[in-house]
Coordinates of C-alpha atoms in Angstrom, one line a residue:
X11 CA -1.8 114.3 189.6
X12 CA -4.7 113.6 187.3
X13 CA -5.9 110.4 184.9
X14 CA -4.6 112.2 182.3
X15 CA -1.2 113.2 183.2
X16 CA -0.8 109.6 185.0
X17 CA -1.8 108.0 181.5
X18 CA 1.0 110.4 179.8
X19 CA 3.6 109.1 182.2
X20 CA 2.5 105.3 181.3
X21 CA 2.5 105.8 178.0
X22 CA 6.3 107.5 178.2
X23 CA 7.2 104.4 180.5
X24 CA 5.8 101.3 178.8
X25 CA 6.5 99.9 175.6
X26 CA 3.1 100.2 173.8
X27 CA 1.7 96.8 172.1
X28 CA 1.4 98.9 168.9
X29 CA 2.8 102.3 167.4
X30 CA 1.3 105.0 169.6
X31 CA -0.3 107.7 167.3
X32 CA -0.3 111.3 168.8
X33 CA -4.0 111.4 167.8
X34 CA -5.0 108.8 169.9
X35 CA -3.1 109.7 172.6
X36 CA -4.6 113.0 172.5
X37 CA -8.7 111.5 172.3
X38 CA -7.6 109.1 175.8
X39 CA -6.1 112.5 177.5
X40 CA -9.6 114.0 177.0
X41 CA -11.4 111.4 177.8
X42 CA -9.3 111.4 181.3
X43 CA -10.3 114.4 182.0
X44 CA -13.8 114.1 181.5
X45 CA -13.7 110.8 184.0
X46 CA -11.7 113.1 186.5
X47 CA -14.0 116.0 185.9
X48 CA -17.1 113.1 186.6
X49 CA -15.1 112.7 189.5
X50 CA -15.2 115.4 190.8
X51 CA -18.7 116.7 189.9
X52 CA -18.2 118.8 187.5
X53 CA -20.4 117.4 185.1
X54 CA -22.9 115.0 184.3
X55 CA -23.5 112.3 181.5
X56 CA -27.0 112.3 180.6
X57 CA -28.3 110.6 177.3
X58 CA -24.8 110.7 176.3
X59 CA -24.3 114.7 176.7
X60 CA -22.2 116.3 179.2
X61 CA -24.2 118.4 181.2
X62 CA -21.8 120.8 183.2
X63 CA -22.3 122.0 186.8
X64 CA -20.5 124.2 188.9
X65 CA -17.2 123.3 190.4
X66 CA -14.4 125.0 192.1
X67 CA -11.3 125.2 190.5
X68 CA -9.2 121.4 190.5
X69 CA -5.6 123.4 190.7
X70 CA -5.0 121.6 187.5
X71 CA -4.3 124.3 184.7
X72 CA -5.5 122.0 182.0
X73 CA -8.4 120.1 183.5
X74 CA -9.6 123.9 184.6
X75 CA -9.3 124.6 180.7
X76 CA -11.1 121.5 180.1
X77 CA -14.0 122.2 182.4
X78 CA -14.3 125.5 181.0
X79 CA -14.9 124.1 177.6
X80 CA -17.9 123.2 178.0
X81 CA -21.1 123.8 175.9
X82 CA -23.0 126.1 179.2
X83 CA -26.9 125.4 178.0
X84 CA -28.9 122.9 175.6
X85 CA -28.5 121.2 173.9
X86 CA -25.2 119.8 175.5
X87 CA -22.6 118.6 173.5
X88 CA -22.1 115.0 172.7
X89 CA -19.2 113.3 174.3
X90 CA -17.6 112.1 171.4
X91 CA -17.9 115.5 169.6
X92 CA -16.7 117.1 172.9
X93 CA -13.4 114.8 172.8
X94 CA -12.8 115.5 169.0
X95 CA -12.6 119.2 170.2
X96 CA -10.6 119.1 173.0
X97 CA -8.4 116.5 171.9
X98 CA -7.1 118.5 169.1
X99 CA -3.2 119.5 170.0
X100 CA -3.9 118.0 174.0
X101 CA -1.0 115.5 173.7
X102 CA 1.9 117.7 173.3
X103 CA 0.2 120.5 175.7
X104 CA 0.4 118.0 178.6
X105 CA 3.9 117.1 177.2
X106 CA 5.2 120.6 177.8
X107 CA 3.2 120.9 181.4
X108 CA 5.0 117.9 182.6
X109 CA 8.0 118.9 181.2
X110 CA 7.6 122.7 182.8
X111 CA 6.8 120.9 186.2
X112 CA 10.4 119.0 185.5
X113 CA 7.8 115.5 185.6
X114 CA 9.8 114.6 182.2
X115 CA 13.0 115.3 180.4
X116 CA 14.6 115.1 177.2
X117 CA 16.7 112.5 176.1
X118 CA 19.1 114.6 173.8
X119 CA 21.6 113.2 171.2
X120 CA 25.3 114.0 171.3
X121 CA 25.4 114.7 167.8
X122 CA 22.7 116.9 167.9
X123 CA 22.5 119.5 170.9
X124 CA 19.9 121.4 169.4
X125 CA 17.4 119.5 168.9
X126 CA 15.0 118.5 171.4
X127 CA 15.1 114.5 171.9
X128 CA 12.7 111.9 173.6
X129 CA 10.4 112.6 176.3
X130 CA 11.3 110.4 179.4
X131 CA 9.9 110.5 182.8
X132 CA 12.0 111.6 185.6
X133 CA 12.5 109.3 188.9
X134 CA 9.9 111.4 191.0
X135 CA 6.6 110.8 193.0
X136 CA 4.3 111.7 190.4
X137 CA 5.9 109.0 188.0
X138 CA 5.9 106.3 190.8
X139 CA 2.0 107.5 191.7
X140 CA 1.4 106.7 187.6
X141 CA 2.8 103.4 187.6
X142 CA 1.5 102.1 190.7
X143 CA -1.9 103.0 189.3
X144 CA -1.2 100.9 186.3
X145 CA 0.6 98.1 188.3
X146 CA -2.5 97.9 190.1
X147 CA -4.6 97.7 186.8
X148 CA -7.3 100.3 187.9
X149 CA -9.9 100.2 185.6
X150 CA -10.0 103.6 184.2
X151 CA -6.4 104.0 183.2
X152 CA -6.3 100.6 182.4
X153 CA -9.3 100.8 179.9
X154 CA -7.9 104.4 178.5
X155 CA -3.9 102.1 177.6
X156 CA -5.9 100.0 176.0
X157 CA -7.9 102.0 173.9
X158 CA -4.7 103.3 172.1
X159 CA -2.6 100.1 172.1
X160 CA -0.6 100.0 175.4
X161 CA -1.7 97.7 177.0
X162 CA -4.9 94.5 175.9
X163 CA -8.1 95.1 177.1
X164 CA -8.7 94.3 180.6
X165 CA -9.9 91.3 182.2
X166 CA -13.4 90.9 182.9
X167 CA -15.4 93.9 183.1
X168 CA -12.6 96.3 184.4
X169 CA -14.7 99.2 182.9
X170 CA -17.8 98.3 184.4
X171 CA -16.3 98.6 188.0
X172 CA -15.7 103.0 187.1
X173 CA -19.3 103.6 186.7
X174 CA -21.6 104.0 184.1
X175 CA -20.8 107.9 183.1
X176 CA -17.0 106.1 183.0
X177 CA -17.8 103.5 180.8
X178 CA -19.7 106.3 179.0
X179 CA -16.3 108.0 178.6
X180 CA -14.1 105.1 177.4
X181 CA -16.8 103.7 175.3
X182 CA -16.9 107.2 173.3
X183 CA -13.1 107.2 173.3
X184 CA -12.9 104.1 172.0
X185 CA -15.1 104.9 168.9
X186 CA -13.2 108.2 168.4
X187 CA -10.1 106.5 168.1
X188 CA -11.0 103.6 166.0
X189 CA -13.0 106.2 163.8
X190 CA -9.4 108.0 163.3
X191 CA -7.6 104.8 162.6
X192 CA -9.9 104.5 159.9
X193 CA -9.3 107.8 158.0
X194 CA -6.1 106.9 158.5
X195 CA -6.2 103.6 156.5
X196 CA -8.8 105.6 154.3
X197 CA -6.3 108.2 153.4
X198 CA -3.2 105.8 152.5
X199 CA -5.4 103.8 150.2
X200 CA -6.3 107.0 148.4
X201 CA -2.3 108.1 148.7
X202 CA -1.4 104.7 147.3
X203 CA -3.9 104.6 144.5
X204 CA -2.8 108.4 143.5
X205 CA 0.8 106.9 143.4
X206 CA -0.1 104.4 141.2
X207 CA -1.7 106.8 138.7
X208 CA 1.6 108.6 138.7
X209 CA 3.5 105.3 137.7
X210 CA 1.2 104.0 135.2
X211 CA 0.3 101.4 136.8

């Protein structure tokens, strides 16, 4: 299991403290897999860039994808931009890996046999590996839930204790996804105010 497929799992299990937006979701799934890429050595932060290096393959199909995304030669690539690429579509790709490795099912409705219903995780180890992560509050997960609303920030300085290429990570995530709430506000005062031309008002 990775930080990002664990984080998935959490956020399928756990009632969030706000409405979780797919868009956020997908920024904190890239910024897992960065941290678990740093992890494993497969890059470096320097100056805010991710500088790649060479690593063997993780036998993760979408954290391979991920590590092969990266800009080869400098100038690296920002992190932030690097999550705004990646992130685009990442949620419901690792919602159809976990549901191809039977890790989640779908909660169908009687009255409607066709269509596809809520994801839910199954009873299985990989669930129970997720959620004693976040019953433990490790920092990384725990500051990744937070960043998109399932969870308050952590105690103390949770993200500190990951490292500072971590903190790095979830620092850029945080901007990304605070930078999309915006536009969204942004775009339904401008959707309100075009109403209001239409009424008169």
């Amino acid at each position: 299991m990775t930080t990002a497929r664990d984080l998935l799992i959490v956020t399928l299990d756990v009632a969030p403290m706000r409405p979780l937006e797919r868009g956020d979701l997908s920024l904190a799934l890239a910024g897992a897999e960065l941290i678990d890429l740093l992890d494993a050595e497969a890059l470096a932060i320097e100056e805010d860039r991710i500088v790649p290096r060479l690593c063997p393959p993780t036998g993760d199909r979408l954290l391979d994808e991920a590590a092969s995304s990266f800009a080869g030669r400098p100038p690296y690539e920002p992190v932030g931009d690097w999550l705004w690429r990646r992130g685009r579509g990442l949620s419901p790709a690792y919602l159809d890996a976990l549901e191809a490795a039977g890790q989640i099912t779908r909660r169908r409705h009687g009255w409607l046999p066709l269509r596809a219903g809520e994801a839910v995780p199954v009873d299985s180890a990989a669930r129970r590996h997720a959620m004693d992560r976040w019953a433990s509050d490790e920092p990384v997960l725990a500051s990744l839930a937070a960043a998109i609303g399932v969870r308050e920030q952590p105690a103390g300085d949770a993200a500190g204790a990951a490292g500072d290429a971590a903190v790095t990570v979830l620092a850029a995530v945080n901007d990304a996804v605070m930078e999309l709430e915006a536009e969204r506000q942004r775009r339904a005062i401008e959707e309100a105010a075009f109403d209001n031309v239409w009424r008169g008002e």
